[in-house]
Amino acid sequence: MLKKLLTRALKQNGITVKELAHKAHMKESELTDFLNNKNKLRINDIELLFEIAIGDNHLVTLSHDNDRDTIIFQQGNNNQATIIIGNN
């Protein structure tokens, strides 16, 4: 589920998992395995992946809301995608 949500957020920003893997110098299967392992996935990891995907010219902000169990990805002032982790 986590991979689907991250993939959707990337897609909304015009980025595929394959492109992200290439930019992160990883195999697509390695990135997929990494994204599917939410026990090891940290906010900093996701933030870094988005920064790699978007590039250095964009402001990337991630915040974690423990009450809602969500991660909010915000690019600049207007573009925002919410990623839900854990609870369906």
Short mmCIF file of C-alpha atoms in Angstrom, two decimals:
data_model
loop_
_atom_site.label_atom_id
_atom_site.label_comp_id
_atom_site.label_asym_id
_atom_site.label_seq_id
_atom_site.Cartn_x
_atom_site.Cartn_y
_atom_site.Cartn_z
CA MET A 1 0.00 0.00 0.00
CA LEU A 2 2.81 2.39 0.85
CA LYS A 3 4.38 1.93 -2.58
CA LYS A 4 1.05 2.69 -4.29
CA LEU A 5 0.62 5.90 -2.33
CA LEU A 6 4.18 7.05 -2.93
CA THR A 7 3.86 6.15 -6.60
CA ARG A 8 0.64 8.17 -6.81
CA ALA A 9 2.28 11.19 -5.18
CA LEU A 10 5.23 10.94 -7.55
CA LYS A 11 2.90 10.54 -10.53
CA GLN A 12 0.98 13.67 -9.50
CA ASN A 13 4.31 15.45 -9.80
CA GLY A 14 5.11 13.86 -13.17
CA ILE A 15 7.65 11.31 -11.92
CA THR A 16 7.62 7.52 -12.31
CA VAL A 17 9.23 5.06 -9.91
CA LYS A 18 11.50 4.00 -12.78
CA GLU A 19 12.67 7.60 -13.29
CA LEU A 20 13.18 8.04 -9.55
CA ALA A 21 15.21 4.84 -9.36
CA HIS A 22 17.38 6.06 -12.23
CA LYS A 23 17.92 9.45 -10.58
CA ALA A 24 18.71 7.77 -7.24
CA HIS A 25 21.19 5.41 -8.97
CA MET A 26 19.19 2.37 -7.86
CA LYS A 27 17.61 -0.54 -9.67
CA GLU A 28 13.83 -0.20 -9.89
CA SER A 29 13.44 -3.47 -7.95
CA GLU A 30 15.72 -2.15 -5.17
CA LEU A 31 13.66 1.02 -4.87
CA THR A 32 10.40 -0.95 -4.88
CA ASP A 33 11.68 -3.27 -2.14
CA PHE A 34 12.83 -0.25 -0.14
CA LEU A 35 9.48 1.51 -0.47
CA ASN A 36 7.56 -1.63 0.48
CA ASN A 37 9.51 -2.03 3.73
CA LYS A 38 7.79 0.62 5.82
CA ASN A 39 9.42 -0.61 9.03
CA LYS A 40 12.72 0.73 7.75
CA LEU A 41 11.30 3.69 5.82
CA ARG A 42 11.97 6.99 7.56
CA ILE A 43 10.73 10.50 6.86
CA ASN A 44 14.25 11.57 5.90
CA ASP A 45 14.45 8.74 3.36
CA ILE A 46 11.21 9.79 1.68
CA GLU A 47 12.25 13.45 1.74
CA LEU A 48 15.57 12.59 0.12
CA LEU A 49 13.85 10.51 -2.58
CA PHE A 50 11.49 13.38 -3.41
CA GLU A 51 14.39 15.85 -3.50
CA ILE A 52 16.23 13.53 -5.90
CA ALA A 53 13.09 13.15 -8.01
CA ILE A 54 12.14 16.82 -8.15
CA GLY A 55 15.66 18.24 -8.35
CA ASP A 56 17.48 20.97 -6.46
CA ASN A 57 15.42 23.82 -7.93
CA HIS A 58 12.32 23.02 -5.89
CA LEU A 59 11.47 23.41 -2.24
CA VAL A 60 10.49 20.05 -0.74
CA THR A 61 8.93 19.89 2.71
CA LEU A 62 7.71 16.79 4.49
CA SER A 63 5.91 16.73 7.80
CA HIS A 64 4.65 13.79 9.80
CA ASP A 65 1.39 13.89 11.72
CA ASN A 66 1.46 11.13 14.35
CA ASP A 67 -2.22 11.57 15.19
CA ARG A 68 -3.34 10.93 11.62
CA ASP A 69 -0.43 8.65 10.69
CA THR A 70 0.19 10.61 7.51
CA ILE A 71 3.08 12.15 5.66
CA ILE A 72 2.45 15.42 3.84
CA PHE A 73 4.63 16.18 0.83
CA GLN A 74 4.62 19.82 -0.17
CA GLN A 75 6.44 21.27 -3.14
CA GLY A 76 6.61 25.03 -3.08
CA ASN A 77 3.47 26.80 -1.86
CA ASN A 78 0.66 25.22 -3.86
CA ASN A 79 1.42 21.63 -4.80
CA GLN A 80 0.69 19.19 -1.99
CA ALA A 81 0.12 15.45 -1.79
CA THR A 82 -0.82 13.57 1.37
CA ILE A 83 0.55 10.06 1.82
CA ILE A 84 -1.18 7.81 4.34
CA ILE A 85 0.99 5.20 6.01
CA GLY A 86 -0.30 2.28 8.05
CA ASN A 87 -4.01 2.63 8.74
CA ASN A 88 -6.24 1.98 5.74
#
